[in-house]
């Protein structure tokens, strides 16, 4: 969506008012460590009925759902346990949590799809092949790695029983979906990194590969918004070896390495890029934010150590990061200490003019609200491709719910609703930046609102 210059100017004024904090500074907003956990692993997020949730994997016990609607006061909503349910990796699509064991430690273990239509009464469905990690295309395609790379069609079967295709290998590790450029980045462990064109999901095309002997293990990563640079994490890098290398993939058939960065004593895990920021879980070093506005010169902006008792290389500490929370709230999981919720200076969340968040699907989208900036009211337009259950809600910049504008069944096509600048109790809210969040049929889209007085 187009963001008028007047909106950007107003946001710039608001940012200038808080110029005492440097760009990229990390601020702890909230934290919770649910009891009776074995080891917290990856973290993901979803929204339902105007509320925001984080899902944390617990390796030997299964997923934990935390209500983070008010990020200053997160609370445990549901712990999901059951025979054969593990939470090494967790992802969410529609009304399902997908979790796996990680492919080691439990012979014969499997992956699970958990129906959370009723969050308080989750249904653990039939098993499917185990994996180490998942990524999910918002149009409903799940990619599972180890053994090999498999693609499952969740539209046909959200449980799921059978896969669309399998690459026939025994290796692999993780993948990242690039919706904007119809690509899948396949981080295939010891074998290299492979760039796939998935415009036709049934007939993927290999665009290029990265096979570099200085990379010990092609673990994970993400691309810049323009699709020209890929940040590739090496989880087995030690000492002076580069934890993350940056590759120019403007010609994916011939990737070239342009730079990299190193932590001498800590292991890197996951990395996601939104705009000019890279958000990194760096185990014993903690949660980190990099400026990647110049991909050839990434700059570390700030670090928050989630596990100050942990030092050195290893796989404990800040395990996962999810930078797609409402209002720009970033979720980070720590193996010992549970869930952390952060705000990052000058980061307001997923831009509204690109399909950057994994949760954004083409089945539902916000249109430009008008007027914007506004006083005293604005009209918010949205459209969905088919009739689905939906919610439309307004949040403040801290991710706190201000008001649910609509909730129920949306008809296919274009709809409008009006926000008069009041909260759920009918009180006028303060001037400033707010976020409107549309959640419909497993899709999520976010827009900025500027209230002037």
XYZ file of C-alpha atoms in Angstrom:
453
model
C 0.000 0.000 0.000
C 1.146 3.541 -0.678
C 2.024 5.612 2.349
C 1.450 9.331 1.673
C 4.409 11.619 2.407
C 2.360 13.556 4.952
C 1.980 10.362 6.989
C 5.720 9.744 6.877
C 6.346 13.339 7.875
C 4.080 12.982 10.908
C 5.789 9.760 11.890
C 9.142 11.518 11.536
C 7.979 14.254 13.917
C 6.942 11.646 16.460
C 10.282 9.866 16.099
C 12.132 13.142 16.580
C 10.317 13.626 19.865
C 12.060 10.519 21.163
C 15.465 11.275 19.643
C 17.184 10.738 23.001
C 17.197 7.026 22.102
C 19.453 5.834 19.320
C 18.075 4.146 16.217
C 17.765 0.418 16.860
C 17.950 0.626 20.647
C 16.304 -2.405 22.276
C 13.895 -1.902 25.174
C 12.507 -4.771 27.244
C 8.719 -4.440 27.373
C 7.668 -7.698 29.061
C 8.897 -11.174 30.009
C 7.417 -14.487 31.140
C 8.942 -17.870 31.911
C 6.157 -20.484 32.021
C 6.838 -23.101 34.684
C 7.540 -26.801 34.180
C 9.457 -26.381 30.933
C 12.276 -28.628 29.769
C 13.939 -26.330 27.229
C 12.335 -23.469 25.354
C 13.040 -23.471 21.623
C 11.717 -21.453 18.693
C 8.957 -18.847 18.901
C 6.215 -17.744 16.492
C 3.096 -15.595 16.711
C -0.522 -15.314 15.631
C -3.610 -13.186 16.252
C -7.160 -14.196 16.982
C -10.282 -12.172 17.780
C -8.342 -8.984 18.387
C -5.777 -10.620 20.681
C -2.101 -11.358 20.029
C -0.382 -14.613 21.003
C 3.144 -15.983 21.066
C 3.755 -19.708 20.647
C 6.954 -20.985 22.260
C 8.291 -24.427 21.562
C 9.168 -26.568 24.577
C 11.407 -29.318 23.301
C 10.123 -32.279 25.304
C 6.661 -31.061 26.263
C 5.050 -29.330 23.297
C 3.994 -25.764 22.442
C 3.135 -23.101 25.006
C 0.670 -20.330 24.046
C 1.174 -16.950 25.746
C -1.267 -14.046 25.463
C 0.800 -10.972 24.568
C -2.021 -8.562 23.707
C -0.650 -6.335 26.453
C 3.092 -6.931 25.985
C 3.813 -5.398 29.389
C 1.721 -8.105 31.024
C 2.023 -11.411 29.122
C 0.297 -14.435 30.623
C 0.121 -18.153 29.945
C -2.992 -19.035 27.972
C -2.426 -22.738 27.226
C 0.253 -25.401 27.515
C -0.241 -28.178 24.949
C 1.013 -31.600 26.003
C 0.425 -35.119 24.794
C 2.155 -38.318 23.818
C 4.537 -37.696 20.940
C 4.036 -33.922 20.947
C 7.294 -31.962 20.840
C 8.024 -28.303 20.349
C 11.468 -27.992 18.821
C 10.126 -25.856 15.989
C 6.697 -24.216 15.901
C 4.841 -22.384 13.129
C 1.218 -21.254 12.775
C -1.118 -21.218 9.785
C -4.849 -20.639 10.006
C -6.246 -22.535 12.994
C -3.270 -24.881 13.310
C 0.033 -24.973 15.149
C 2.641 -27.145 13.444
C 5.355 -28.571 15.684
C 8.135 -31.123 15.367
C 10.783 -32.868 17.442
C 13.828 -31.814 15.460
C 14.809 -35.203 14.028
C 17.075 -36.364 16.803
C 16.808 -37.611 20.353
C 13.522 -39.487 20.016
C 13.583 -42.417 17.563
C 10.341 -42.768 15.667
C 9.077 -39.314 16.634
C 6.812 -37.361 14.307
C 5.471 -33.919 13.539
C 2.039 -32.814 14.676
C -0.676 -30.463 13.484
C -2.640 -29.072 16.451
C -6.075 -27.580 15.824
C -6.459 -24.417 17.945
C -9.858 -23.285 16.698
C -10.598 -23.317 20.427
C -7.320 -22.272 22.032
C -8.370 -23.647 25.403
C -9.323 -27.035 23.943
C -6.637 -27.822 21.350
C -7.046 -30.973 19.286
C -3.883 -32.940 18.584
C -4.421 -34.367 15.105
C -2.817 -37.246 13.239
C 0.956 -37.302 12.836
C 3.005 -36.598 9.738
C 6.686 -37.075 8.934
C 9.069 -35.589 11.458
C 11.270 -32.638 10.573
C 13.896 -30.338 12.001
C 12.262 -27.066 10.949
C 9.263 -25.646 9.093
C 8.487 -22.599 7.019
C 5.000 -21.830 5.694
C 3.917 -19.883 2.630
C 0.887 -17.740 3.570
C -1.085 -19.279 0.716
C -0.973 -22.552 2.641
C 2.154 -24.510 1.702
C 4.334 -25.988 4.427
C 8.003 -26.707 3.765
C 9.613 -29.261 6.074
C 13.336 -30.035 6.190
C 15.247 -33.160 7.300
C 15.078 -35.695 5.937
C 15.282 -33.724 2.706
C 12.919 -30.934 1.672
C 9.189 -31.672 1.437
C 6.266 -29.469 0.462
C 2.784 -30.055 1.919
C -0.443 -28.471 0.651
C -2.305 -27.342 3.785
C -5.299 -26.186 1.759
C -5.984 -29.731 0.652
C -5.239 -31.219 4.074
C -4.189 -29.045 7.031
C -3.193 -32.077 9.094
C -1.376 -32.998 6.560
C -1.208 -36.610 5.336
C 0.753 -36.525 2.058
C 3.208 -34.141 0.456
C 3.168 -32.465 -2.952
C 6.823 -33.205 -3.611
C 10.065 -34.348 -2.001
C 13.574 -33.495 -3.184
C 14.848 -37.011 -2.527
C 17.747 -36.034 -0.262
C 18.491 -37.020 3.329
C 20.022 -33.696 4.391
C 18.626 -30.219 4.874
C 17.982 -27.905 7.779
C 15.648 -24.916 7.356
C 14.033 -22.659 4.758
C 12.621 -19.163 4.327
C 9.734 -18.130 2.064
C 10.094 -14.899 0.074
C 6.504 -14.100 -0.906
C 7.364 -10.902 -2.746
C 9.731 -12.646 -5.185
C 8.114 -16.119 -5.266
C 11.240 -17.736 -3.888
C 12.149 -20.387 -1.362
C 15.581 -20.163 0.225
C 16.574 -23.727 1.106
C 19.333 -23.812 3.740
C 20.393 -27.375 3.209
C 22.954 -27.928 5.955
C 26.251 -29.359 4.728
C 25.119 -29.420 1.097
C 24.773 -25.667 0.526
C 21.976 -23.131 0.055
C 19.554 -23.414 -2.861
C 17.345 -20.681 -4.323
C 14.076 -21.999 -5.763
C 11.470 -20.247 -7.869
C 8.112 -21.387 -6.475
C 5.835 -19.321 -8.728
C 4.350 -22.677 -9.701
C 4.295 -24.592 -6.434
C 3.940 -27.903 -8.253
C 6.923 -27.316 -10.529
C 9.678 -25.540 -8.636
C 12.687 -24.262 -10.600
C 16.243 -24.021 -9.254
C 17.500 -20.476 -9.804
C 20.912 -20.825 -8.214
C 22.944 -22.178 -5.313
C 25.617 -21.217 -2.802
C 28.207 -23.867 -2.080
C 31.071 -22.263 -0.147
C 33.688 -24.389 1.668
C 34.178 -21.648 4.268
C 30.573 -22.157 5.422
C 30.472 -25.069 7.850
C 26.695 -25.463 7.900
C 24.039 -23.653 5.860
C 21.618 -23.144 8.738
C 19.092 -20.355 8.138
C 18.728 -16.786 6.905
C 16.644 -14.211 5.093
C 16.795 -11.867 2.098
C 16.540 -8.105 1.925
C 13.210 -6.702 0.763
C 14.450 -6.044 -2.763
C 15.533 -9.685 -3.066
C 19.089 -8.670 -3.992
C 20.959 -9.821 -0.875
C 20.767 -13.003 1.165
C 22.002 -13.172 4.770
C 23.118 -16.749 5.441
C 23.690 -18.014 9.005
C 26.348 -20.653 9.821
C 25.444 -22.304 13.130
C 28.730 -24.241 13.241
C 31.004 -21.206 12.832
C 33.588 -20.953 15.610
C 35.992 -18.232 16.673
C 36.967 -15.964 13.778
C 34.774 -17.868 11.296
C 31.920 -15.744 9.999
C 28.601 -16.393 11.761
C 26.707 -14.789 8.892
C 27.750 -14.176 5.306
C 26.018 -11.742 2.963
C 25.518 -12.696 -0.681
C 24.565 -10.599 -3.675
C 21.838 -12.653 -5.359
C 20.604 -10.029 -7.816
C 21.616 -12.670 -10.331
C 20.587 -15.805 -8.420
C 22.370 -17.997 -10.960
C 25.701 -16.512 -9.849
C 25.620 -15.432 -6.153
C 28.673 -13.508 -4.932
C 29.777 -13.024 -1.327
C 30.094 -9.373 -0.346
C 30.772 -9.445 3.402
C 30.001 -11.163 6.687
C 30.096 -10.648 10.431
C 31.525 -12.585 13.340
C 31.070 -13.039 17.075
C 34.205 -14.615 18.519
C 32.466 -16.399 21.378
C 28.807 -16.938 20.505
C 26.841 -19.060 18.025
C 24.226 -17.566 15.692
C 20.800 -19.186 15.250
C 18.008 -17.385 13.337
C 17.771 -14.103 11.425
C 14.849 -12.174 9.891
C 14.936 -8.919 7.917
C 12.279 -6.205 7.849
C 13.142 -2.982 6.073
C 16.580 -1.812 7.190
C 16.679 -3.987 10.298
C 17.909 -7.543 10.784
C 16.652 -9.268 13.941
C 18.902 -12.058 15.208
C 18.778 -14.715 17.911
C 22.428 -15.231 18.842
C 22.324 -17.837 21.634
C 24.637 -16.799 24.508
C 25.075 -13.272 23.081
C 21.300 -12.688 23.185
C 18.866 -10.838 20.923
C 20.516 -8.498 18.440
C 19.468 -5.811 15.966
C 21.567 -4.909 12.918
C 21.282 -2.016 10.487
C 21.290 -3.584 7.007
C 20.397 -0.460 5.012
C 23.743 -1.062 3.314
C 23.865 -4.860 3.034
C 27.585 -4.722 2.253
C 28.194 -3.082 5.638
C 25.859 -4.478 8.327
C 26.136 -2.573 11.614
C 25.308 -3.993 15.046
C 22.955 -1.472 16.680
C 22.104 -3.070 20.018
C 22.107 -6.322 22.006
C 19.956 -7.581 24.865
C 21.433 -10.593 26.660
C 18.491 -12.859 27.545
C 20.779 -15.334 29.323
C 23.565 -13.444 31.129
C 24.602 -16.680 32.835
C 25.406 -18.284 29.475
C 28.738 -17.671 27.779
C 30.691 -19.123 24.884
C 29.743 -21.166 21.855
C 26.808 -23.501 22.287
C 23.105 -23.862 21.669
C 21.591 -22.313 24.780
C 20.405 -18.764 25.280
C 18.389 -16.674 22.817
C 16.918 -19.403 20.633
C 14.329 -17.812 18.381
C 13.063 -14.422 17.241
C 9.730 -13.322 15.727
C 9.739 -9.654 14.598
C 6.177 -9.591 13.229
C 4.216 -8.825 16.407
C 1.566 -6.091 16.304
C 2.812 -2.580 16.920
C 6.409 -3.552 16.178
C 6.754 -5.787 19.239
C 9.487 -8.387 18.743
C 9.168 -11.786 20.435
C 12.343 -13.630 21.466
C 12.622 -17.020 23.139
C 15.372 -18.058 25.529
C 16.127 -21.715 26.259
C 16.235 -21.097 30.019
C 14.147 -17.988 30.593
C 11.138 -18.262 28.299
C 9.623 -15.377 26.352
C 10.917 -11.821 26.036
C 8.981 -8.969 24.406
C 10.946 -6.038 23.019
C 10.406 -2.732 21.290
C 13.097 -1.413 18.960
C 13.659 2.305 18.479
C 12.417 3.523 15.075
C 10.904 0.142 14.237
C 7.111 0.260 13.958
C 6.440 -3.200 12.588
C 5.780 -4.718 9.210
C 5.455 -2.070 6.449
C 2.034 -1.981 4.849
C 3.214 -1.695 1.251
C 4.985 -5.065 0.950
C 4.191 -8.687 1.710
C 7.002 -9.055 4.243
C 5.534 -10.935 7.178
C 5.081 -14.686 6.831
C 1.480 -14.299 7.963
C 0.393 -11.953 5.157
C -1.607 -13.709 2.462
C -3.227 -12.424 -0.680
C -6.637 -13.698 0.448
C -7.196 -10.616 2.630
C -5.709 -7.139 2.614
C -6.173 -3.666 3.971
C -6.780 -0.800 1.568
C -5.758 2.796 2.184
C -7.724 4.337 5.058
C -8.987 7.864 4.503
C -8.322 10.456 5.638
C -4.885 9.697 7.065
C -3.755 11.573 9.132
C -7.246 12.080 10.548
C -9.271 13.975 13.134
C -11.696 13.006 14.496
C -12.414 9.824 12.479
C -11.127 7.713 9.605
C -12.659 5.119 7.301
C -10.775 1.819 7.049
C -11.335 -0.256 3.919
C -10.360 -3.877 3.380
C -11.128 -6.725 1.021
C -11.173 -10.506 1.206
C -11.321 -12.965 -1.676
C -13.830 -15.265 -0.015
C -16.130 -15.351 3.001
C -13.999 -15.965 6.109
C -13.989 -15.371 9.854
C -12.179 -12.105 10.530
C -11.282 -9.478 13.085
C -10.256 -5.851 12.594
C -8.587 -4.184 15.573
C -6.576 -1.091 16.491
C -3.382 -1.284 18.574
C -1.098 1.375 20.023
C 2.658 1.534 19.364
C 3.341 -0.706 22.370
C 1.195 -3.471 20.896
C -1.647 -2.997 23.392
C -5.169 -3.530 22.075
C -7.077 -0.237 21.801
C -10.337 -1.388 20.274
C -11.824 -4.221 18.230
C -13.659 -2.580 15.335
C -15.140 -5.683 13.720
C -15.348 -9.376 14.485
C -17.301 -12.095 12.711
C -17.865 -13.434 9.225
C -16.628 -11.247 6.366
C -18.311 -11.368 2.987
C -16.114 -11.676 -0.092
C -15.165 -8.354 -1.639
C -14.588 -4.844 -0.332
C -15.856 -3.613 3.037
C -15.462 -0.471 5.125
C -15.607 0.419 8.781
C -15.092 3.645 10.696
C -12.884 4.401 13.701
C -13.715 7.529 15.653
C -10.470 7.631 17.663
C -11.944 6.095 20.833
C -10.959 3.012 22.830
C -13.151 0.083 23.911
C -14.617 2.210 26.721
C -15.514 5.067 24.373
C -12.715 7.346 25.602
C -10.827 9.552 23.165
C -7.269 8.302 22.675
C -4.185 10.487 22.525
C -2.833 11.795 19.242
C -0.093 9.728 17.650
C 0.546 6.619 15.556
C -1.737 3.573 15.803
C -1.899 0.299 13.915
C -4.930 -1.376 12.391
C -4.646 -5.156 12.053
C -6.811 -7.292 9.767
C -6.835 -11.032 10.527
C -8.943 -13.125 8.158
C -8.833 -16.785 7.215
C -5.233 -17.293 8.315
C -4.059 -14.053 6.669
C -2.895 -10.930 8.484
C -2.306 -7.407 7.167
C -1.307 -4.288 9.092
C -1.671 -0.572 8.396
C -0.629 2.660 10.111
C -3.069 5.303 11.313
C -2.041 8.801 12.400
C -4.412 10.692 14.712
C -3.783 14.439 14.869
C -5.376 16.838 17.320
